[in-house]
XYZ file of C-alpha atoms in Angstrom:
291
model
C 0.013 0.248 -0.127
C 1.687 3.985 -1.229
C 1.954 5.544 2.056
C 0.747 9.447 1.412
C 2.861 12.373 1.607
C 1.981 14.525 4.402
C 1.602 17.869 2.387
C 2.544 21.018 3.775
C 0.208 23.497 5.721
C 2.213 26.745 5.414
C 5.599 28.114 5.862
C 5.532 30.793 8.760
C 7.593 32.965 8.918
C 9.181 34.050 12.541
C 7.056 36.859 14.295
C 8.151 39.747 15.694
C 10.195 39.378 18.614
C 9.560 39.934 22.100
C 11.674 39.711 25.452
C 10.830 37.105 28.330
C 12.496 38.709 31.417
C 16.088 40.071 29.891
C 17.101 36.992 28.949
C 15.707 35.684 26.519
C 14.428 37.021 23.090
C 11.684 35.229 21.598
C 9.262 34.920 18.635
C 6.705 33.227 19.635
C 5.229 31.015 16.553
C 2.221 30.014 18.239
C -0.407 30.473 20.231
C 0.569 34.202 19.837
C 1.672 34.347 16.519
C -0.127 31.850 14.297
C -3.688 30.110 14.916
C -2.346 26.441 14.357
C -3.196 23.550 16.211
C -0.180 21.762 17.030
C -1.764 20.495 20.569
C -0.227 18.545 22.390
C 2.315 21.870 21.822
C 0.817 24.644 23.302
C 3.278 27.252 23.103
C 6.546 27.488 20.785
C 9.075 30.149 21.521
C 11.986 30.580 19.449
C 14.926 32.387 19.826
C 16.820 32.928 17.199
C 20.978 33.531 17.362
C 21.347 36.894 18.772
C 24.586 37.867 20.032
C 24.721 38.456 23.996
C 27.583 41.052 25.270
C 29.337 39.967 28.190
C 28.096 40.795 31.634
C 28.649 40.027 35.644
C 25.267 40.250 36.604
C 23.699 37.045 34.590
C 20.669 38.233 31.967
C 17.646 35.886 31.958
C 13.980 35.014 33.833
C 13.249 35.656 38.033
C 11.057 33.214 39.970
C 7.652 32.529 38.609
C 5.573 29.221 38.522
C 3.656 26.846 36.146
C 0.718 24.211 36.793
C -0.812 21.835 34.287
C 2.302 21.759 31.895
C 5.638 20.441 30.618
C 8.643 23.283 29.956
C 11.007 21.746 27.461
C 14.117 23.640 26.873
C 16.523 22.725 23.564
C 19.542 24.681 23.563
C 21.739 25.775 20.132
C 23.899 28.326 21.193
C 25.020 29.618 24.262
C 24.171 27.998 28.709
C 21.059 28.502 30.711
C 21.112 27.045 34.572
C 17.532 26.396 35.679
C 16.640 26.061 39.674
C 13.261 24.986 40.914
C 11.041 24.411 43.903
C 11.576 20.669 43.926
C 14.508 20.814 44.365
C 15.842 20.417 40.700
C 19.087 22.053 39.394
C 20.935 22.074 36.149
C 22.560 24.149 32.817
C 21.670 23.297 29.883
C 24.890 23.627 26.943
C 24.544 23.501 22.899
C 22.641 20.140 22.396
C 21.018 19.676 25.565
C 17.743 19.598 26.375
C 15.547 20.152 29.679
C 11.841 18.954 30.535
C 10.473 20.340 33.405
C 7.542 18.695 34.427
C 5.505 21.309 36.031
C 2.794 19.169 36.632
C 0.368 19.691 40.066
C 2.870 23.346 40.513
C 6.269 24.151 40.802
C 8.116 27.412 41.163
C 11.268 28.217 38.863
C 14.080 31.052 37.060
C 15.801 30.350 34.630
C 19.441 32.477 34.099
C 22.364 32.499 31.340
C 24.902 30.426 33.066
C 27.270 31.998 34.852
C 30.525 31.483 32.589
C 28.131 31.970 29.627
C 27.184 35.521 30.731
C 30.929 36.445 31.488
C 31.921 35.394 27.642
C 28.761 36.073 25.989
C 28.712 35.707 22.912
C 25.567 33.726 20.457
C 22.668 32.517 21.549
C 20.219 30.752 20.647
C 17.140 28.427 22.479
C 13.334 27.031 21.796
C 11.300 26.292 24.649
C 7.940 24.547 24.306
C 5.105 23.815 26.587
C 3.891 20.975 25.899
C 0.213 20.456 27.452
C -0.548 17.187 29.633
C -3.776 15.298 30.415
C -6.665 15.883 33.078
C -5.378 13.431 34.929
C -1.945 13.733 34.812
C -2.296 18.024 35.035
C -1.633 18.020 39.411
C 0.888 15.444 39.377
C 4.187 15.531 41.176
C 6.581 17.690 39.246
C 9.723 16.044 37.795
C 12.841 17.194 35.985
C 14.448 15.120 32.667
C 18.415 16.799 31.858
C 18.920 14.980 28.761
C 22.594 15.890 27.261
C 23.347 15.455 24.044
C 26.831 13.231 24.686
C 23.667 10.615 25.978
C 21.259 11.253 23.017
C 20.326 8.368 21.281
C 20.570 9.157 17.394
C 20.332 8.022 13.983
C 23.344 7.963 11.409
C 21.491 9.248 8.099
C 23.669 7.205 5.272
C 26.075 8.605 2.685
C 27.238 10.977 5.475
C 24.039 12.713 5.291
C 24.079 13.594 8.913
C 22.244 12.302 11.918
C 18.884 12.570 13.528
C 18.884 12.670 17.273
C 15.769 11.249 19.232
C 14.669 13.751 21.787
C 11.395 11.806 22.760
C 9.435 9.213 20.854
C 11.613 6.822 18.002
C 12.798 6.900 14.841
C 13.330 3.486 13.065
C 12.766 1.269 16.070
C 15.431 3.562 18.262
C 13.732 5.107 21.415
C 14.705 8.892 22.697
C 15.262 8.992 26.361
C 12.451 11.607 27.638
C 9.894 9.961 29.338
C 6.407 12.101 27.856
C 2.779 11.265 28.876
C 1.145 10.875 25.707
C 2.514 9.663 22.300
C 5.200 12.439 20.710
C 8.033 12.117 18.508
C 10.481 14.774 18.993
C 13.847 15.094 17.441
C 17.130 17.437 16.110
C 17.837 16.741 12.432
C 21.371 17.858 11.871
C 22.014 16.914 8.000
C 24.760 17.745 5.899
C 24.360 19.809 2.788
C 22.600 17.366 0.198
C 21.975 15.120 3.578
C 18.134 13.752 3.259
C 15.401 12.184 5.483
C 12.307 9.966 5.809
C 9.893 10.678 8.722
C 6.484 9.018 9.147
C 3.569 10.026 11.493
C 0.113 9.473 12.188
C -2.515 11.305 10.316
C -3.690 12.833 12.934
C -0.648 14.090 14.696
C -0.279 17.888 15.076
C 3.585 18.112 12.788
C 5.619 21.183 12.327
C 9.031 21.780 11.423
C 11.428 24.471 12.924
C 14.323 25.193 10.580
C 17.310 26.256 13.175
C 19.695 26.626 10.630
C 20.524 26.203 6.934
C 17.290 25.471 4.138
C 15.768 22.381 3.470
C 13.497 21.078 0.340
C 10.232 19.592 1.948
C 8.573 16.796 -0.272
C 10.804 17.920 -3.244
C 8.097 20.858 -4.002
C 8.414 23.352 -0.963
C 11.867 25.349 0.190
C 11.651 26.315 4.153
C 14.720 28.599 5.536
C 16.316 29.362 8.075
C 13.992 30.674 10.669
C 10.730 29.422 9.902
C 8.179 26.938 10.733
C 6.559 24.046 8.653
C 3.454 23.620 9.418
C 1.831 20.419 8.119
C -2.089 19.369 7.310
C -3.365 16.277 9.441
C -4.014 14.381 6.510
C -1.255 12.128 5.420
C 1.928 10.302 7.034
C 5.655 10.737 5.233
C 7.628 13.736 5.054
C 11.052 13.710 3.077
C 13.509 16.884 3.317
C 16.178 16.790 1.910
C 18.983 20.064 2.873
C 20.250 22.753 0.788
C 22.815 23.939 2.952
C 24.282 22.366 6.664
C 21.409 22.138 8.153
C 19.722 22.394 11.793
C 15.449 21.150 12.396
C 13.772 20.772 14.950
C 10.851 18.243 14.306
C 7.773 17.973 16.008
C 4.863 15.739 16.421
C 2.116 14.725 18.694
C -0.979 12.612 19.252
C -3.739 15.683 20.318
C -4.972 15.811 23.619
C -8.940 15.964 22.958
C -9.557 17.823 26.235
C -10.927 21.776 26.934
C -7.438 24.364 27.074
C -8.161 27.410 29.339
C -4.928 28.881 30.204
C -4.236 32.267 32.599
C -0.676 33.165 32.276
C 1.609 30.250 33.652
C -1.249 27.979 33.946
C -2.689 26.006 31.742
C -5.659 23.705 33.488
C -9.277 22.550 32.347
C -11.403 25.027 33.607
C -11.515 28.205 34.859
C -12.430 27.059 38.637
C -9.058 25.260 38.359
C -7.366 28.845 37.241
C -8.930 29.835 40.238
C -7.365 27.061 42.441
C -4.257 27.703 41.097
C -3.590 31.522 41.544
C -5.667 30.844 45.026
C -2.644 27.710 45.791
C 0.750 30.186 44.342
C -0.502 33.031 46.134
C -0.836 30.733 49.096
C 2.466 29.558 48.501
C 1.442 25.627 47.862
C 3.589 25.933 45.522
C 7.039 25.445 47.591
C 10.057 27.861 47.598
C 12.622 28.981 45.566
C 15.326 31.107 46.609
C 16.243 34.487 44.881
């Protein structure tokens, strides 16, 4: 039986950037920039490459709460230090991934890592908000640090590059991250001329973020750096070819068919759950984190 191609819905240019704290200049592709359905991925902030000057006091985002979802931060340039109220801390360097499950409630802060801040240099990151099913929204927070050196990967033929598997699986190789619903998340690091084929169920919401270089999609569409390729829910197979040395973040996930109510850093199913989250935060029930 022939496998049907997953068609491109649109190639989206980066929306105007804004600052998150003083350390993260991001382009919000969704839900703010474009009204596209990427459920279970609720939000994608893309930090295109920028140069930060050297500074003694690290830039970043101070203490803030989350409930009802997961934050996934993927580093391409620069380094970020994380601390949270569950006692977790860590630094992600280029190629690393930080997967924080806020679940029932957590406080955290994110700053440029001290040594990076002292020297400055290029900085490029992506942060995703991954929704949780209702049954897991009030679970115990946790933290997964995934170092690039430990990441599962698949080497493409003919020196085409490699696929780093963060979550889900590719060609039978499973990623390290635990997920609550079916999600595939990869970094495709392609050499010029490198080719790769991906297969996802028709109903999965799928998108490719072009982090570096440029690629040809399905032999018909060209996508340049800093653009997001959104796909229709109509096929399974996507083929890409690198027109230059390229890095592509690949997202595909099964939608969570439940109501979503968002208020700032809370992502729940009902208005009353949002009110409870605000009350719990005000009452100090998200734990304690030192400034």
